[in-house]
Amino acid sequence: MRIFPLGDSALTVEFGNAISPELNRKAIALADHIEKNPFPGLVESVPAYASTTIFFDLLKVRRSFAEYPTAFEAVKKCVRDLIADLAVSPNIDPRLVEIPVAFDRKSDFDLGYIAEEHGLTIDEVIEIFKSKTYRVYMLGFLPGFSYMGEVDERIATPRKQTPRTLVPKGSIGIAGRQTGIYSLASPGGWQIIGRTEVEMFTPDAARPTYLQAGDEVRFVSV
């Protein structure tokens, strides 16, 4: 485990450097634990694949922990204390979410390319993609954009060398062994294989993002 500063008002706790459900469970558990046991000056804690970043109010931390030479040292001590009593259960049942996908000619920008690259038919690519259940490791890039894994090696495809200037909202892409859903229209370099009408980001809702880190997702054809 490594703890390092991320600018003046954040620090990151890194549990490893791999796509791993075990590491991801630790990152999510720590983020939840900190939110439930906030220290003075906490802004928010955000889990990623194998790390958790803790954002804090620099002035509030300095006022509350004047005995420490820096805000980073004060928050680091708070986080270490919280990690000491952190419980990570491997047996929590994740929420399973089905996402309907249109793998039609209007949406499958890169299906033909992926099929050709791997010596498969388009139907085989679709069936291989749908055959797996994907873990939501983290949200980022856009509000509600979900980073999920892991795509079957038979259809894993690198990002495009030249990103598109506009990827439609709801597009589902592949980047290496990751898959994800564009919650908003934006530039992007993932290989697009389909599109969903499910709203991934609703800013006025009590829970703005449709998916949460730790969820499991299955894609079904419409």
XYZ file of N, CA and C in Angstrom:
666
model
N 0.841 -1.194 0.000
C 0.000 0.000 0.000
C 0.881 1.251 0.000
N 0.455 2.245 -0.776
C 1.231 3.484 -0.881
C 0.276 4.669 -0.734
N 0.693 5.673 0.043
C -0.102 6.889 0.211
C 0.733 8.056 -0.285
N 0.166 8.821 -1.220
C 0.928 9.937 -1.775
C 0.005 11.131 -2.035
N 0.583 12.350 -2.020
C -0.256 13.549 -2.253
C -0.690 13.648 -3.696
N -1.858 14.220 -3.906
C -2.365 14.493 -5.251
C -2.737 15.983 -5.278
N -1.725 16.810 -5.418
C -1.941 18.242 -5.310
C -1.987 18.678 -3.855
N -2.485 19.895 -3.610
C -2.492 20.465 -2.258
C -3.665 19.993 -1.412
N -4.722 19.503 -2.034
C -5.936 19.227 -1.281
C -6.502 17.832 -1.567
N -5.638 16.901 -1.825
C -6.076 15.516 -2.012
C -4.897 14.582 -1.796
N -5.205 13.364 -1.404
C -4.189 12.304 -1.354
C -4.801 11.020 -1.874
N -3.931 10.133 -2.332
C -4.365 8.854 -2.894
C -3.781 7.701 -2.098
N -4.633 6.741 -1.806
C -4.200 5.481 -1.202
C -4.209 4.433 -2.310
N -3.062 3.893 -2.639
C -2.943 2.925 -3.732
C -2.702 1.533 -3.148
N -3.611 0.604 -3.467
C -3.497 -0.761 -2.947
C -2.726 -1.680 -3.895
N -2.573 -1.281 -5.124
C -1.878 -2.097 -6.107
C -1.951 -1.427 -7.455
N -1.526 -2.161 -8.483
C -1.506 -1.585 -9.829
C -1.973 -2.630 -10.832
N -3.214 -3.098 -10.631
C -3.754 -4.134 -11.506
C -5.269 -4.037 -11.516
N -5.886 -4.595 -12.550
C -7.342 -4.709 -12.582
C -7.700 -5.967 -11.812
N -8.223 -5.788 -10.618
C -8.443 -6.909 -9.709
C -9.667 -6.636 -8.851
N -10.647 -7.563 -8.829
C -11.806 -7.361 -7.947
C -11.403 -7.196 -6.481
N -10.388 -7.922 -6.046
C -9.958 -7.825 -4.646
C -9.445 -6.418 -4.328
N -8.583 -5.889 -5.182
C -8.068 -4.539 -4.950
C -9.187 -3.507 -5.049
N -10.094 -3.725 -5.987
C -11.202 -2.793 -6.167
C -12.127 -2.808 -4.949
N -12.359 -3.987 -4.366
C -13.181 -4.062 -3.156
C -12.550 -3.254 -2.029
N -11.218 -3.319 -1.908
C -10.539 -2.527 -0.879
C -10.732 -1.036 -1.126
N -10.595 -0.628 -2.392
C -10.734 0.798 -2.721
C -12.139 1.297 -2.402
N -13.153 0.513 -2.778
C -14.540 0.906 -2.515
C -14.835 0.904 -1.016
N -14.351 -0.134 -0.321
C -14.587 -0.230 1.123
C -13.960 0.958 1.854
N -12.757 1.352 1.457
C -12.114 2.488 2.115
C -12.887 3.777 1.849
N -13.318 3.983 0.609
C -14.090 5.190 0.291
C -15.366 5.246 1.135
N -16.077 4.130 1.236
C -17.302 4.088 2.046
C -16.996 4.326 3.519
N -15.914 3.725 3.998
C -15.544 3.828 5.416
C -15.217 5.281 5.777
N -14.532 5.963 4.907
C -14.184 7.360 5.170
C -15.428 8.241 5.136
N -16.321 7.989 4.184
C -17.551 8.790 4.112
C -18.397 8.609 5.376
N -18.362 7.409 5.942
C -19.142 7.141 7.158
C -18.433 7.606 8.423
N -17.140 7.831 8.341
C -16.336 8.275 9.491
C -15.491 9.482 9.069
N -16.152 10.594 8.741
C -15.414 11.734 8.170
C -14.522 12.417 9.205
N -13.382 12.891 8.750
C -12.511 13.729 9.582
C -12.822 15.189 9.263
N -12.490 16.133 10.129
C -12.757 17.545 9.843
C -12.060 17.996 8.560
N -12.851 18.519 7.641
C -12.287 18.992 6.383
C -12.454 18.039 5.223
N -13.012 16.842 5.464
C -13.225 15.910 4.350
C -14.207 16.511 3.342
N -13.879 16.418 2.063
C -14.791 16.835 0.994
C -15.470 15.599 0.404
N -14.696 14.656 -0.082
C -15.246 13.397 -0.577
C -14.121 12.395 -0.785
N -14.516 11.120 -0.856
C -13.550 10.068 -1.159
C -14.052 9.329 -2.393
N -13.144 9.067 -3.328
C -13.529 8.531 -4.638
C -12.718 7.271 -4.936
N -13.390 6.113 -5.095
C -12.648 4.886 -5.428
C -12.336 4.809 -6.913
N -11.203 4.173 -7.234
C -10.830 3.879 -8.618
C -10.551 2.385 -8.722
N -9.856 1.946 -9.768
C -9.616 0.514 -9.957
C -8.978 -0.118 -8.718
N -7.876 0.465 -8.262
C -7.133 -0.139 -7.155
C -6.654 0.921 -6.168
N -7.347 2.018 -6.107
C -6.931 3.114 -5.236
C -8.145 3.936 -4.819
N -7.936 4.730 -3.780
C -8.967 5.662 -3.313
C -8.327 7.032 -3.168
N -8.967 8.043 -3.724
C -8.475 9.405 -3.566
C -9.385 10.158 -2.603
N -8.769 10.828 -1.641
C -9.504 11.570 -0.612
C -9.272 13.056 -0.845
N -10.356 13.779 -1.095
C -10.281 15.224 -1.306
C -10.636 15.926 0.009
N -9.907 16.985 0.332
C -10.156 17.677 1.594
C -10.032 19.184 1.420
N -10.654 19.905 2.377
C -10.569 21.367 2.419
C -9.284 21.736 3.148
N -8.355 22.307 2.428
C -7.023 22.568 2.974
C -7.078 23.424 4.232
N -7.846 24.516 4.218
C -7.893 25.429 5.361
C -8.553 24.774 6.573
N -9.631 24.020 6.347
C -10.290 23.352 7.479
C -9.368 22.326 8.121
N -8.637 21.610 7.310
C -7.707 20.615 7.864
C -6.606 21.312 8.655
N -6.060 22.383 8.120
C -4.978 23.093 8.813
C -5.471 23.640 10.148
N -6.702 24.173 10.179
C -7.243 24.707 11.433
C -7.513 23.590 12.442
N -7.957 22.437 11.961
C -8.327 21.348 12.872
C -7.136 20.538 13.353
N -6.049 20.541 12.575
C -4.881 19.718 12.926
C -3.620 20.578 12.886
N -3.626 21.640 13.685
C -2.515 22.606 13.645
C -1.196 22.000 14.113
N -1.262 20.872 14.827
C -0.031 20.255 15.332
C 0.778 19.564 14.232
N 0.169 19.342 13.050
C 0.880 18.676 11.958
C 1.536 19.708 11.041
N 2.695 19.386 10.484
C 3.398 20.375 9.650
C 2.669 20.700 8.354
N 1.920 19.741 7.822
C 1.185 19.960 6.573
C -0.192 19.309 6.672
N -1.100 19.766 5.798
C -2.427 19.151 5.729
C -2.308 17.694 5.265
N -1.388 17.445 4.345
C -1.202 16.081 3.866
C -0.850 15.134 5.013
N 0.083 15.547 5.884
C 0.479 14.683 6.999
C -0.683 14.441 7.941
N -1.510 15.469 8.154
C -2.660 15.316 9.058
C -3.674 14.329 8.466
N -4.011 14.505 7.189
C -5.002 13.615 6.570
C -4.437 12.197 6.445
N -3.163 12.106 6.151
C -2.530 10.780 6.061
C -2.677 10.015 7.375
N -2.485 10.728 8.500
C -2.653 10.076 9.805
C -4.105 9.629 10.000
N -5.063 10.493 9.654
C -6.480 10.132 9.780
C -6.798 8.894 8.938
N -6.297 8.884 7.717
C -6.590 7.770 6.802
C -5.945 6.482 7.310
N -4.721 6.571 7.790
C -4.061 5.368 8.323
C -4.862 4.791 9.488
N -5.377 5.667 10.355
C -6.179 5.192 11.483
C -7.450 4.490 10.989
N -8.057 5.043 9.940
C -9.273 4.431 9.406
C -8.972 3.097 8.733
N -7.832 3.030 8.038
C -7.458 1.776 7.374
C -7.238 0.676 8.407
N -6.742 1.054 9.577
C -6.432 0.057 10.614
C -7.660 -0.738 11.030
N -8.832 -0.108 10.991
C -10.044 -0.857 11.369
C -10.970 -1.065 10.166
N -10.391 -1.072 8.980
C -11.176 -1.277 7.763
C -11.507 -2.759 7.594
N -12.778 -3.057 7.358
C -13.212 -4.430 7.107
C -13.612 -4.542 5.647
N -13.012 -5.494 4.944
C -13.331 -5.714 3.534
C -13.925 -7.103 3.396
N -15.205 -7.161 3.117
C -15.859 -8.457 2.973
C -15.856 -8.904 1.520
N -15.342 -10.109 1.245
C -15.355 -10.607 -0.144
C -16.692 -11.198 -0.534
N -17.620 -11.293 0.425
C -18.855 -12.039 0.161
C -20.089 -11.165 -0.031
N -19.902 -9.848 -0.162
C -21.057 -8.982 -0.381
C -21.615 -9.224 -1.777
N -22.933 -9.460 -1.862
C -23.563 -9.678 -3.165
C -23.686 -8.348 -3.892
N -23.061 -8.218 -5.045
C -23.169 -6.962 -5.789
C -24.547 -6.826 -6.429
N -24.920 -5.608 -6.752
C -26.160 -5.368 -7.495
C -25.936 -5.773 -8.954
N -26.832 -6.596 -9.503
C -26.719 -7.023 -10.898
C -27.670 -6.184 -11.745
N -27.130 -5.532 -12.765
C -27.907 -4.617 -13.605
C -27.842 -5.112 -15.048
N -28.995 -5.184 -15.705
C -29.029 -5.524 -17.129
C -29.139 -4.245 -17.953
N -28.291 -4.133 -18.956
C -28.294 -2.967 -19.830
C -28.718 -3.408 -21.232
N -29.863 -2.921 -21.733
C -30.268 -3.259 -23.109
C -29.414 -2.499 -24.122
N -28.980 -3.220 -25.153
C -28.065 -2.633 -26.132
C -28.576 -2.883 -27.546
N -28.515 -1.858 -28.374
C -28.814 -2.016 -29.802
C -27.496 -2.214 -30.529
N -27.309 -3.438 -31.028
C -26.114 -3.725 -31.837
C -26.508 -3.603 -33.308
N -27.065 -2.472 -33.672
C -27.545 -2.319 -35.040
C -26.545 -1.512 -35.867
N -26.875 -1.370 -37.141
C -25.930 -0.715 -38.049
C -25.775 0.773 -37.768
N -26.716 1.363 -37.028
C -26.588 2.774 -36.691
C -25.630 2.974 -35.513
N -25.406 1.912 -34.746
C -24.622 2.061 -33.516
C -23.269 1.383 -33.570
N -23.142 0.391 -34.447
C -21.947 -0.461 -34.356
C -20.774 0.118 -35.146
N -20.351 1.291 -34.805
C -19.286 1.982 -35.535
C -18.074 1.090 -35.804
N -17.695 0.291 -34.811
C -16.432 -0.442 -34.904
C -16.610 -1.949 -34.818
N -17.834 -2.432 -34.866
C -18.036 -3.879 -34.785
C -17.324 -4.601 -35.928
N -17.453 -4.058 -37.133
C -16.807 -4.689 -38.289
C -15.299 -4.718 -38.140
N -14.750 -3.630 -37.633
C -13.294 -3.560 -37.441
C -12.830 -4.600 -36.413
N -13.552 -4.688 -35.289
C -13.173 -5.647 -34.244
C -13.264 -7.075 -34.776
N -14.344 -7.362 -35.498
C -14.509 -8.712 -36.054
C -13.357 -9.052 -36.994
N -13.006 -8.117 -37.848
C -11.930 -8.371 -38.815
C -10.590 -8.555 -38.106
N -10.335 -7.723 -37.107
C -9.056 -7.809 -36.383
C -8.867 -9.158 -35.711
N -9.967 -9.780 -35.279
C -9.863 -11.020 -34.508
C -10.292 -12.246 -35.315
N -10.589 -12.063 -36.604
C -10.982 -13.205 -37.427
C -12.311 -13.794 -37.022
N -13.241 -12.932 -36.603
C -14.559 -13.376 -36.162
C -15.629 -12.730 -37.031
N -16.849 -13.254 -36.924
C -17.976 -12.562 -37.538
C -18.508 -11.526 -36.554
N -19.302 -10.604 -37.057
C -19.900 -9.604 -36.163
C -20.787 -10.275 -35.119
N -21.548 -11.265 -35.542
C -22.418 -11.968 -34.579
C -21.595 -12.655 -33.490
N -20.439 -13.204 -33.848
C -19.587 -13.845 -32.837
C -19.054 -12.810 -31.849
N -18.665 -11.648 -32.338
C -18.183 -10.591 -31.434
C -19.281 -10.214 -30.443
N -20.504 -10.043 -30.951
C -21.620 -9.664 -30.079
C -21.880 -10.741 -29.025
N -21.902 -11.984 -29.444
C -22.199 -13.068 -28.498
C -21.097 -13.203 -27.451
N -19.842 -13.060 -27.862
C -18.742 -13.128 -26.893
C -18.859 -11.971 -25.896
N -19.182 -10.790 -26.407
C -19.309 -9.627 -25.525
C -20.445 -9.827 -24.514
N -21.566 -10.344 -24.979
C -22.729 -10.502 -24.091
C -22.578 -11.678 -23.125
N -21.644 -12.566 -23.380
C -21.543 -13.789 -22.578
C -20.946 -13.538 -21.193
N -20.387 -12.369 -20.966
C -19.714 -12.114 -19.699
C -20.513 -11.166 -18.812
N -20.257 -11.254 -17.519
C -20.765 -10.275 -16.550
C -19.604 -9.352 -16.196
N -19.857 -8.055 -16.232
C -18.775 -7.084 -16.065
C -18.911 -6.352 -14.721
N -17.783 -6.211 -14.042
C -17.764 -5.464 -12.796
C -17.548 -3.980 -13.104
N -18.315 -3.118 -12.451
C -18.074 -1.675 -12.539
C -16.961 -1.347 -11.539
N -15.793 -1.062 -12.064
C -14.653 -0.785 -11.187
C -14.648 0.656 -10.690
N -15.061 1.578 -11.546
C -15.003 2.981 -11.142
C -15.832 3.821 -12.103
N -16.134 5.036 -11.679
C -16.775 6.034 -12.525
C -15.779 7.166 -12.748
N -15.812 7.749 -13.951
C -14.887 8.848 -14.205
C -14.925 9.282 -15.650
N -13.999 10.138 -16.027
C -13.877 10.691 -17.370
C -15.038 11.634 -17.668
N -16.278 11.129 -17.608
C -17.489 11.934 -17.694
C -18.346 11.600 -16.475
N -19.266 12.479 -16.058
C -20.180 12.104 -14.970
C -20.983 10.870 -15.354
N -20.825 9.804 -14.597
C -21.577 8.581 -14.859
C -20.926 7.635 -15.843
N -19.776 7.998 -16.424
C -19.081 7.065 -17.320
C -18.541 5.911 -16.478
N -18.878 4.681 -16.882
C -18.512 3.503 -16.088
C -17.335 2.778 -16.729
N -16.343 2.498 -15.928
C -15.208 1.673 -16.369
C -15.466 0.247 -15.883
N -15.596 -0.690 -16.821
C -15.938 -2.064 -16.459
C -14.945 -3.051 -17.051
N -14.867 -4.209 -16.467
C -13.992 -5.250 -16.974
C -14.479 -6.623 -16.525
N -13.883 -7.669 -17.139
C -12.904 -7.537 -18.185
C -13.436 -8.201 -19.434
N -13.216 -7.551 -20.558
C -13.651 -8.066 -21.848
C -12.870 -9.332 -22.188
N -13.554 -10.294 -22.799
C -12.899 -11.535 -23.229
C -11.700 -11.207 -24.135
N -10.626 -11.946 -23.893
C -9.387 -11.707 -24.662
C -9.615 -11.828 -26.165
N -10.596 -12.642 -26.576
C -10.840 -12.870 -28.010
C -11.323 -11.624 -28.732
N -11.886 -10.653 -27.991
C -12.370 -9.441 -28.652
C -11.746 -8.173 -28.056
N -10.780 -8.332 -27.141
C -10.111 -7.159 -26.560
C -9.382 -6.399 -27.668
N -9.617 -5.096 -27.741
C -9.089 -4.289 -28.842
C -8.614 -2.941 -28.288
N -7.417 -2.511 -28.677
C -6.917 -1.225 -28.155
C -7.779 -0.050 -28.589
N -7.585 1.062 -27.892
C -8.247 2.314 -28.277
C -7.878 2.670 -29.719
N -8.709 3.494 -30.324
C -8.420 4.001 -31.652
C -7.190 4.915 -31.599
N -6.368 4.868 -32.612
C -5.185 5.732 -32.637
C -5.573 7.198 -32.770
N -6.653 7.451 -33.474
C -7.162 8.821 -33.594
C -8.570 8.861 -33.010
N -8.771 9.529 -31.875
C -10.103 9.552 -31.262
C -11.127 10.260 -32.137
N -12.378 9.857 -31.972
C -13.468 10.583 -32.639
C -13.677 11.923 -31.919
N -14.091 12.912 -32.676
C -14.368 14.208 -32.041
C -15.712 14.203 -31.330
N -16.597 13.273 -31.706
C -17.901 13.196 -31.049
C -18.392 11.754 -31.018
N -18.563 11.235 -29.814
C -19.154 9.913 -29.602
C -20.538 10.135 -29.006
N -21.596 9.575 -29.595
C -22.951 9.822 -29.086
C -23.157 9.306 -27.664
N -24.023 9.985 -26.944
C -24.408 9.535 -25.593
C -24.988 8.119 -25.672
N -24.640 7.286 -24.699
C -25.151 5.919 -24.659
C -24.313 4.919 -25.419
N -23.276 5.403 -26.105
C -22.425 4.477 -26.852
C -21.663 3.562 -25.891
N -21.504 2.310 -26.315
C -20.779 1.325 -25.504
C -19.494 0.981 -26.237
N -18.386 1.103 -25.538
C -17.101 0.932 -26.188
C -16.219 -0.103 -25.520
N -15.173 -0.472 -26.243
C -14.140 -1.387 -25.756
C -12.802 -0.674 -25.871
N -11.985 -0.796 -24.831
C -10.610 -0.281 -24.852
C -9.741 -1.302 -24.146
N -8.988 -2.074 -24.912
C -8.250 -3.178 -24.301
C -9.243 -4.180 -23.736
N -9.095 -4.509 -22.444
C -10.022 -5.438 -21.807
C -11.061 -4.715 -20.964
N -11.140 -3.397 -21.157
C -12.171 -2.612 -20.492
C -13.363 -2.403 -21.427
N -14.545 -2.231 -20.826
C -15.693 -1.742 -21.562
C -16.317 -0.617 -20.755
N -17.073 0.240 -21.424
C -17.656 1.372 -20.724
C -18.786 1.972 -21.526
N -19.582 2.807 -20.865
C -20.744 3.440 -21.483
C -20.574 4.949 -21.419
N -20.641 5.594 -22.582
C -20.550 7.056 -22.615
C -21.864 7.630 -22.069
N -21.784 8.268 -20.927
C -22.975 8.830 -20.280
C -23.432 10.116 -20.951
N -22.534 10.768 -21.647
C -22.825 12.009 -22.359
C -22.106 11.980 -23.708
N -22.570 12.777 -24.644
C -21.845 12.918 -25.902
C -20.515 13.612 -25.639
N -19.442 13.075 -26.214
C -18.123 13.666 -25.968
C -17.126 13.118 -26.977
N -15.972 13.714 -27.089
C -14.896 13.069 -27.837
C -14.507 11.754 -27.152
N -13.948 10.818 -27.910
C -13.554 9.561 -27.290
C -12.846 8.640 -28.254
N -12.011 7.754 -27.705
C -11.215 6.884 -28.547
C -11.508 5.413 -28.396
N -12.574 5.051 -27.640
C -12.871 3.628 -27.482
C -13.546 3.091 -28.740
N -13.414 1.779 -28.970
C -14.036 1.122 -30.113
C -15.526 0.938 -29.809
N -16.382 1.560 -30.587
C -17.817 1.559 -30.296
C -18.489 0.338 -30.922
N -19.253 -0.390 -30.075
C -19.885 -1.619 -30.555
C -21.402 -1.591 -30.456
N -21.983 -0.625 -29.777
C -23.428 -0.581 -29.645
C -23.866 0.655 -28.896
N -25.168 0.718 -28.614
C -25.674 1.900 -27.925
C -26.874 1.525 -27.062
N -26.987 2.167 -25.902
C -28.126 1.953 -25.022
C -28.890 3.250 -24.839
N -30.198 3.117 -24.585
C -31.034 4.294 -24.314
C -31.123 4.588 -22.817
N -30.517 3.751 -21.980
C -30.567 3.974 -20.531
C -29.787 5.251 -20.192
N -30.398 6.106 -19.373
C -29.746 7.344 -18.950
C -28.711 7.022 -17.864
N -27.459 7.216 -18.168
C -26.394 6.898 -17.214
C -26.159 8.027 -16.216
N -26.607 9.239 -16.558
C -26.369 10.373 -15.657
C -27.594 11.269 -15.648
N -28.182 11.418 -14.458
C -29.347 12.284 -14.260
C -29.000 13.249 -13.138
N -28.510 14.449 -13.463
C -27.925 15.322 -12.436
C -28.875 15.721 -11.324
N -30.193 15.776 -11.587
C -31.135 16.215 -10.555
C -31.655 15.073 -9.684
N -31.289 13.846 -9.994
C -31.792 12.700 -9.235
C -31.064 12.590 -7.889
N -31.712 11.889 -6.948
C -31.091 11.685 -5.643
C -29.774 10.926 -5.793
N -29.764 9.968 -6.726
C -28.520 9.265 -7.061
C -28.245 9.515 -8.540
N -27.413 10.503 -8.857
C -27.285 10.970 -10.251
C -26.761 9.931 -11.235
N -25.945 8.988 -10.780
C -25.354 8.030 -11.713
C -26.111 6.707 -11.653
N -26.442 6.161 -12.830
C -27.235 4.929 -12.898
C -26.459 3.746 -12.347
N -25.176 3.686 -12.631
C -24.329 2.610 -12.129
C -23.437 3.128 -11.009
N -23.065 2.214 -10.124
C -22.178 2.541 -9.008
C -20.980 1.592 -9.037
N -19.863 2.073 -8.536
C -18.698 1.197 -8.403
C -19.073 -0.014 -7.555
N -18.715 -1.206 -8.044
C -19.054 -2.443 -7.348
C -20.243 -3.171 -7.961
N -21.042 -2.480 -8.790
C -22.155 -3.138 -9.484
C -21.622 -4.164 -10.481
N -22.488 -5.103 -10.857
C -22.171 -6.013 -11.948
C -23.179 -5.794 -13.066
N -22.712 -5.885 -14.303
C -23.533 -5.528 -15.467
C -23.536 -6.667 -16.474
N -24.731 -6.944 -16.992
C -24.861 -7.843 -18.144
C -25.530 -7.063 -19.264
N -25.029 -7.236 -20.471
C -25.582 -6.563 -21.634
C -26.509 -7.526 -22.377
N -27.691 -7.036 -22.746
C -28.660 -7.865 -23.472
C -29.072 -7.121 -24.734
N -29.337 -7.859 -25.791
C -29.735 -7.260 -27.065
C -31.164 -6.755 -27.016
N -31.434 -5.692 -27.754
C -32.822 -5.227 -27.910
C -33.188 -5.340 -29.394
